[in-house]
XYZ file of C-alpha atoms in Angstrom:
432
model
C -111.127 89.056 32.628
C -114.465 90.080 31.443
C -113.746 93.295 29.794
C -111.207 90.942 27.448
C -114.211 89.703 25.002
C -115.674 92.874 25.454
C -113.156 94.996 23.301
C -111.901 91.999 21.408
C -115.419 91.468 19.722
C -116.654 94.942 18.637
C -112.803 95.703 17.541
C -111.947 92.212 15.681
C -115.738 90.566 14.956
C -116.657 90.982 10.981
C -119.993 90.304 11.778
C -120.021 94.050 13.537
C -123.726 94.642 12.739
C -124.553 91.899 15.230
C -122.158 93.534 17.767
C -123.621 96.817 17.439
C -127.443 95.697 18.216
C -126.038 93.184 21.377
C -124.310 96.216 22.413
C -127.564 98.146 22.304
C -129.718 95.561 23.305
C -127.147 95.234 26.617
C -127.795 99.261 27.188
C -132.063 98.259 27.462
C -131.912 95.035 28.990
C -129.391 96.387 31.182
C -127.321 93.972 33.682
C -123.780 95.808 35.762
C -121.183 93.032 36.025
C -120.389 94.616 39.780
C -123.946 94.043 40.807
C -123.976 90.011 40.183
C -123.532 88.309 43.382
C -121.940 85.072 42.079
C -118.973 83.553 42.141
C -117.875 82.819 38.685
C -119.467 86.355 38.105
C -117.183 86.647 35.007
C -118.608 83.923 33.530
C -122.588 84.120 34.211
C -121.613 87.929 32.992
C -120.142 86.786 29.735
C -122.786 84.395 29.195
C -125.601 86.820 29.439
C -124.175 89.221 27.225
C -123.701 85.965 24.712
C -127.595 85.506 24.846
C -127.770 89.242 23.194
C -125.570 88.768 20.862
C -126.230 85.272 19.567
C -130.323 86.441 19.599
C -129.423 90.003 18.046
C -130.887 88.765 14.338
C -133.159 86.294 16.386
C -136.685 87.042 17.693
C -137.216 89.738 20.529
C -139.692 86.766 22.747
C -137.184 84.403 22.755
C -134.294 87.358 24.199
C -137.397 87.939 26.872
C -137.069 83.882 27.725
C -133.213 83.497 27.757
C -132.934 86.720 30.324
C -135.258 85.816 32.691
C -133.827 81.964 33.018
C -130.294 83.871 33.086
C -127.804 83.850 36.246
C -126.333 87.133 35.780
C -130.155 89.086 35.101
C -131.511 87.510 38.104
C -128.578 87.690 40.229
C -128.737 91.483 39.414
C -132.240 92.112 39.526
C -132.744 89.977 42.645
C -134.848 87.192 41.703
C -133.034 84.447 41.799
C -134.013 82.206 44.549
C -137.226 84.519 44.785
C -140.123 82.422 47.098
C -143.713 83.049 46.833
C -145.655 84.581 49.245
C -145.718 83.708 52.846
C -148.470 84.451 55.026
C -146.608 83.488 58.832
C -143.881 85.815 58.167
C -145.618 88.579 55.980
C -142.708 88.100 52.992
C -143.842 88.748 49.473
C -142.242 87.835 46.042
C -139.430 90.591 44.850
C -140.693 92.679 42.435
C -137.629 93.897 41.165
C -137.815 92.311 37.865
C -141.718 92.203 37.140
C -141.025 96.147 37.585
C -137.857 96.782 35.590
C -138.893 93.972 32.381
C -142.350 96.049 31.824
C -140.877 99.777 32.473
C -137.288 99.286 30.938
C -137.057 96.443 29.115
C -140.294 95.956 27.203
C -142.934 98.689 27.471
C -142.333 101.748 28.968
C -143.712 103.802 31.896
C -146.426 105.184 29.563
C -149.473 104.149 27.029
C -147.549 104.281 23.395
C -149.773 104.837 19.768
C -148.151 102.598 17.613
C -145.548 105.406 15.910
C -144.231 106.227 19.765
C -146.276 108.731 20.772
C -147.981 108.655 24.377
C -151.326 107.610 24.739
C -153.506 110.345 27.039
C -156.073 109.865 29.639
C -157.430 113.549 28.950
C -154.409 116.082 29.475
C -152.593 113.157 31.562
C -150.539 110.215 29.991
C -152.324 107.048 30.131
C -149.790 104.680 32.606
C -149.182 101.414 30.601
C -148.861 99.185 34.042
C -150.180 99.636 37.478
C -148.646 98.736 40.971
C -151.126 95.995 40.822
C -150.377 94.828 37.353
C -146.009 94.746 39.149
C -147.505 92.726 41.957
C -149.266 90.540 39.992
C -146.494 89.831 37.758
C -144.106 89.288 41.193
C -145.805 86.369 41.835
C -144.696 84.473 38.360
C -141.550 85.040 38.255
C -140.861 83.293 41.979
C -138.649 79.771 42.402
C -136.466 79.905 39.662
C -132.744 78.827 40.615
C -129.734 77.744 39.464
C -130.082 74.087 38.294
C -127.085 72.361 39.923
C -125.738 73.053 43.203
C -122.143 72.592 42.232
C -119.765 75.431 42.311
C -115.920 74.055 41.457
C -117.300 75.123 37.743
C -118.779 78.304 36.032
C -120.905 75.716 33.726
C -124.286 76.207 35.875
C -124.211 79.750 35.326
C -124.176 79.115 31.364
C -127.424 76.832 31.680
C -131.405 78.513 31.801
C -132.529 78.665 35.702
C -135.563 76.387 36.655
C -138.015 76.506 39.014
C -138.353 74.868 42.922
C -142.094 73.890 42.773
C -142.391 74.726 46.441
C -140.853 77.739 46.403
C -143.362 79.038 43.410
C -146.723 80.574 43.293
C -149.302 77.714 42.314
C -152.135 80.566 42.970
C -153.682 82.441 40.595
C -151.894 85.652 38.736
C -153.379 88.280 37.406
C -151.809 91.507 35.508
C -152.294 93.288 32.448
C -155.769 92.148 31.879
C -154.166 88.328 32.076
C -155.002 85.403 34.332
C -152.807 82.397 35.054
C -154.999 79.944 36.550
C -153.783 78.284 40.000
C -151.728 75.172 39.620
C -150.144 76.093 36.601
C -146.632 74.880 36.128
C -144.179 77.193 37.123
C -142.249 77.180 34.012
C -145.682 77.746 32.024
C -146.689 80.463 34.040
C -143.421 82.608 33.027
C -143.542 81.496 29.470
C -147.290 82.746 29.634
C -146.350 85.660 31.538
C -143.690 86.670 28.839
C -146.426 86.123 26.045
C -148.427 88.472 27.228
C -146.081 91.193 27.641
C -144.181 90.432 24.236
C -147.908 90.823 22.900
C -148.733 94.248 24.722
C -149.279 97.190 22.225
C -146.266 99.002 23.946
C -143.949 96.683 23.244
C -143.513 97.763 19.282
C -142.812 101.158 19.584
C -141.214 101.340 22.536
C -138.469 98.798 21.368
C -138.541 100.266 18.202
C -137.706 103.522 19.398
C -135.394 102.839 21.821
C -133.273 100.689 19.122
C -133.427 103.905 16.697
C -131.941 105.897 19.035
C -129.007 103.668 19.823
C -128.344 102.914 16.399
C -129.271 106.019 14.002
C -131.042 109.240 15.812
C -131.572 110.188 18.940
C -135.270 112.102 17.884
C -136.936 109.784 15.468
C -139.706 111.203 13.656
C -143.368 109.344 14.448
C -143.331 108.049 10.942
C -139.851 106.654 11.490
C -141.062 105.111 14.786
C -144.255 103.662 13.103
C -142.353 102.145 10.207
C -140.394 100.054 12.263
C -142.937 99.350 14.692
C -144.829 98.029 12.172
C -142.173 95.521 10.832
C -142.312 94.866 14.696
C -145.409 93.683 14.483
C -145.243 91.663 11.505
C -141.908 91.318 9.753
C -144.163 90.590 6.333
C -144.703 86.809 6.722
C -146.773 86.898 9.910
C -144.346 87.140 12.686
C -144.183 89.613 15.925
C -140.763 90.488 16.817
C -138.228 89.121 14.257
C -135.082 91.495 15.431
C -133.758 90.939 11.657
C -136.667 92.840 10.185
C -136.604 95.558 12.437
C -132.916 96.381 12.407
C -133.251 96.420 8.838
C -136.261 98.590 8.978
C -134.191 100.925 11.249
C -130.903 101.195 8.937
C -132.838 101.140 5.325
C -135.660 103.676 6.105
C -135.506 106.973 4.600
C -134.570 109.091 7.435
C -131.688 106.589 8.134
C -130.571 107.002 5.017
C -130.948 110.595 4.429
C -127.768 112.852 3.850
C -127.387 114.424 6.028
C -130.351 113.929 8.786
C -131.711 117.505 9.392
C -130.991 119.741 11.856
C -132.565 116.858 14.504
C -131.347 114.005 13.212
C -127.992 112.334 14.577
C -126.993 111.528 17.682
C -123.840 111.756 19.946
C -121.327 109.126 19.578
C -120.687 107.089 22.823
C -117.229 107.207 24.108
C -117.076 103.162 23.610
C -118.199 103.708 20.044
C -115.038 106.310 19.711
C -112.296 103.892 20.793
C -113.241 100.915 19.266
C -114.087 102.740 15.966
C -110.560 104.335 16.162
C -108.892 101.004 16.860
C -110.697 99.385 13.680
C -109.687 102.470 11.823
C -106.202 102.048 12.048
C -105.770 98.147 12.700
C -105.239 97.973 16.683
C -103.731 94.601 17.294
C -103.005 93.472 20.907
C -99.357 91.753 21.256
C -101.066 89.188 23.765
C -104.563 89.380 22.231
C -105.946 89.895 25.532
C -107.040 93.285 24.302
C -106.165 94.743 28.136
C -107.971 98.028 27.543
C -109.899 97.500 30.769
C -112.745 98.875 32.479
C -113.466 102.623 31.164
C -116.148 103.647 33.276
C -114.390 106.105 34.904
C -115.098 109.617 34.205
C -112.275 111.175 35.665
C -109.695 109.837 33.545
C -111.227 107.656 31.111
C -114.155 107.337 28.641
C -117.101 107.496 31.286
C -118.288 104.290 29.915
C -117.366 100.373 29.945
C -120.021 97.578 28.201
C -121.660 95.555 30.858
C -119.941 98.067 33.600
C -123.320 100.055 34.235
C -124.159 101.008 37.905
C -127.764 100.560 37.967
C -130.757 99.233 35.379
C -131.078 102.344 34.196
C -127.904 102.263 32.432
C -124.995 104.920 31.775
C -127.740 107.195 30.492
C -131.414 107.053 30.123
C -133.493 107.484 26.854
C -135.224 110.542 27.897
C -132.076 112.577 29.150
C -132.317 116.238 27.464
C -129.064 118.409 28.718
C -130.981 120.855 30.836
C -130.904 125.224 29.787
C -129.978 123.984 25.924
C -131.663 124.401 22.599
C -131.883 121.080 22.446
C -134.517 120.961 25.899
C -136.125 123.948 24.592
C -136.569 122.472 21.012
C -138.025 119.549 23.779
C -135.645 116.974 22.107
C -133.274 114.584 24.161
C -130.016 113.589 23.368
C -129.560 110.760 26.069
C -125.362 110.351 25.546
C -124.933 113.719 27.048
C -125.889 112.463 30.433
C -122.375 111.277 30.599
C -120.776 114.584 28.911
C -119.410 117.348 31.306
C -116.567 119.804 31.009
C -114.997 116.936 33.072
C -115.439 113.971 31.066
C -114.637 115.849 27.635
C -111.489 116.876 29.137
C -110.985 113.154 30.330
C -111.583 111.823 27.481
C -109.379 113.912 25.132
C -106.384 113.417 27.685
C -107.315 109.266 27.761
C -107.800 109.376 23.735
C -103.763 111.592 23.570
C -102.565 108.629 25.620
C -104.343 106.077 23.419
C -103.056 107.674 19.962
C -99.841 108.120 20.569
C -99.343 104.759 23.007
C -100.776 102.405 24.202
C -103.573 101.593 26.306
C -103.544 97.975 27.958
C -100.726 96.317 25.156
C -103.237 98.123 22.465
C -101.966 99.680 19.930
C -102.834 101.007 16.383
C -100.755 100.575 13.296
C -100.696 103.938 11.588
C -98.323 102.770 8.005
C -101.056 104.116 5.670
C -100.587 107.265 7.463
C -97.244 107.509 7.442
C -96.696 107.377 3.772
C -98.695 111.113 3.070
C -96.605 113.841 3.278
C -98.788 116.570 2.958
C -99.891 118.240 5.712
C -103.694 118.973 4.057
C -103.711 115.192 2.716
C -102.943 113.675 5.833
C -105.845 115.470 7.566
C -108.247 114.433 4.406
C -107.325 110.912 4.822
C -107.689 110.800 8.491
C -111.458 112.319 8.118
C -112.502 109.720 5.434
C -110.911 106.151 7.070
C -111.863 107.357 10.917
C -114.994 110.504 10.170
C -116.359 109.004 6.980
C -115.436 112.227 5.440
C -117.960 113.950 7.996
C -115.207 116.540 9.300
C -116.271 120.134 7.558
C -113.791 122.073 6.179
C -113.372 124.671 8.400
C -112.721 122.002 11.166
C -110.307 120.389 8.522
C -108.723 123.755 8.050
C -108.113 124.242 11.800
C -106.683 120.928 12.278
C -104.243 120.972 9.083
C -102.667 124.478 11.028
C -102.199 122.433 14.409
C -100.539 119.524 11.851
C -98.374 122.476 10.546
C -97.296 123.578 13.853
C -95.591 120.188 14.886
C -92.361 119.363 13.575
C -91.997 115.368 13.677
C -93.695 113.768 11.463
C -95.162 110.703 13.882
C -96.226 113.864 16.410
C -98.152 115.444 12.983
C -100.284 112.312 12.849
C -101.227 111.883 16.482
C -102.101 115.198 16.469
C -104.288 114.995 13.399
C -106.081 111.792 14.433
C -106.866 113.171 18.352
C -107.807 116.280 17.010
C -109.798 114.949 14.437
C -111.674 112.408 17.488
C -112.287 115.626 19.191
C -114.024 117.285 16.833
C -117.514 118.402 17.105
C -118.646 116.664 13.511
C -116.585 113.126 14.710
C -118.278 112.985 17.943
C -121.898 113.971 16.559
C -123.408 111.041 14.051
C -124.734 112.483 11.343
């Protein structure tokens, strides 16, 4: 099924770098596998979330191109098949998509200076898009469809949609500030319409930031923001939006590299992050190699979060989520990951993770020999914090762990307990 490829690749890939920015680029340019209306819906899913990873090192316009000609994103965001205008029947072009590519995908809700601060009209932030500029846009993107009419295969759903002629806006378009003249080509009219969003001012730091924040810190300084925004901008040869310099903008800058990031740097580990960095840890294999770990969205007895399982557009959690009546709201800093952290889902997902480290979950299962070879209680703990914590795990935290160890007679029981306790730890489940 679909969720096969999607623990295979982030537990077995070498190239995990690429994995981790597809992953993040699949939490902004969101599509939900249960909202595509397809059949084959496996398959247009997989195939989207192929465009983000083969593009992650690519160049952020051409990622804007492949999703909008892409099955799964306009299946999802209701587009596909979208007509123009009609003036007998009063219909007008969706505008799901115009919407959700400017405010989620590309630019944000709000004005941005170029280091990711907002822009103000006075005491008010300046809007980056109108209603107008969404209705304007709706027009463009109307006619595109699947390119074959045959079914018996999942191949169609692989290929970039074109567009019916008659079923797309030949009038004229205008939105942010841009005119496309009537009787332009329909597919020239969405390339055009993508140029002049991937050349909006917003589009820098608000990608910029967002891909911080998945990656390295959820409260980026301005300067941080800027730095990267820049390489956005021009990558140092003369080209906007080459994903390779940013993401090495975002890992080699100073704050990223700082040890450790201040008391706002860091971010929360996402519960997908947990299990799969646990499985490379400790060398999962899967008997079958279908990797049947499943969909994990629940948060009643799982991790609260599956890749590519997301409800809505706007994701498992939102950028600007700040856990309400905590120092980090009244310090006015977010921590987005927390939207999905409750008493409930903690407690879920210690009892799913006790299953997981001592069993099995699917035919999963982790081969713990180096472990089993330490005999001391206080080295076992140590070498459990530096192959699964990066030696993050504080003493004190170490201390209380090695006296659960000490507790437990078997020796298999001492290292399930050490490696769940060490998962649950405050300084394992906060990057630093």
């Amino acid at each position: 099924g679909f969720d096969i490829p999607r623990w295979r690749q982030p537990i077995l890939d070498p190239g995990q770098l690429g994995q981790r920015v597809g992953m993040a680029l699949l939490e902004i340019m969101v599509v939900g596998i249960d909202g595509v209306q397809l059949n084959w819906k496996q398959f247009a899913m997989a195939a989207y979330v192929d465009i983000l990873l083969d593009n992650a090192f690519g160049n952020f316009r051409d990622i804007m191109g492949k999703i909008t000609t892409n099955a799964a994103m306009a299946s999802f965001l209701t587009f596909l098949g979208n007509r123009k205008a009609n003036a007998n029947t009063g219909s007008v072009p969706d505008e799901n998509y115009a919407r959700e590519l400017m405010q989620l995908f590309t630019m944000g809700l709000y004005g941005l200076n170029q280091d990711g601060t907002q822009r103000m009209n006075g005491t008010t932030p300046a809007e980056s898009y109108t209603q107008a500029d969404v209705t304007g846009l709706a027009r463009v993107f109307t006619g595109l469809n699947l390119d074959s009419s045959d079914s018996t295969t999942p191949d169609r759903y692989r290929r970039p949609l074109i567009v019916t002629a008659n079923q797309h806006e030949m009038g004229v378009s205008t939105f942010l500030g841009a005119t496309i003249a009537a009787g332009t080509d329909g597919m020239a009219a969405i390339n055009s319409a993508l140029d002049t969003i991937f050349n909006n001012a917003n589009v820098p730091p608000f990608v910029s930031k967002q891909l911080i924040m998945k990656l390295v810190t959820s409260n980026p300084t301005p300067a941080y923001v800027g730095r990267v925004a820049a390489k956005f901008i021009d990558n140092g040869s003369g080209v906007r939006g080459d994903m390779k310099a940013v993401i090495r903008a975002i890992l080699l800058d100073t704050e990223a590299r700082a040890d450790p990031l201040g008391t706002t740097g860091g971010k929360l580990r996402e519960p997908v992050l947990r299990l799969t960095g646990w499985a490379r840890a400790f060398k999962a294999t899967s008997t079958s190699d279908t990797w049947t770990i499943g969909d994990t969205s629940s948060t009643n007895n799982r991790l609260g979060q599956s890749m590519g399982r997301s409800a809505s557009v706007f994701n498992f959690f939102g950028p600007g989520y700040s856990p309400p009546n905590t120092a980090i709201a009244t310090a006015g800093l977010v921590a987005p990951e927390f939207q999905i952290t409750n008493e409930l889902s903690v407690i879920a997902y210690v009892n799913f993770m006790q299953s997981v480290v001592s069993n099995t979950v699917g035919d999963v299962k982790a081969a713990y020999d180096e472990l089993t070879t330490i005999t001391d209680s206080q080295a076992l703990v140590d070498k459990i914090n530096e192959v699964l914590a990066a030696g993050q795990i504080s003493a004190t935290t170490r201390t209380a762990i090695k006296t659960a160890v000490d507790s437990v007679s078997n020796a298999t029981n001492k290292i399930y307990t050490a490696v769940l306790l060490t998962m649950a730890s405050p300084e394992y489940l906060t990057l630093k």
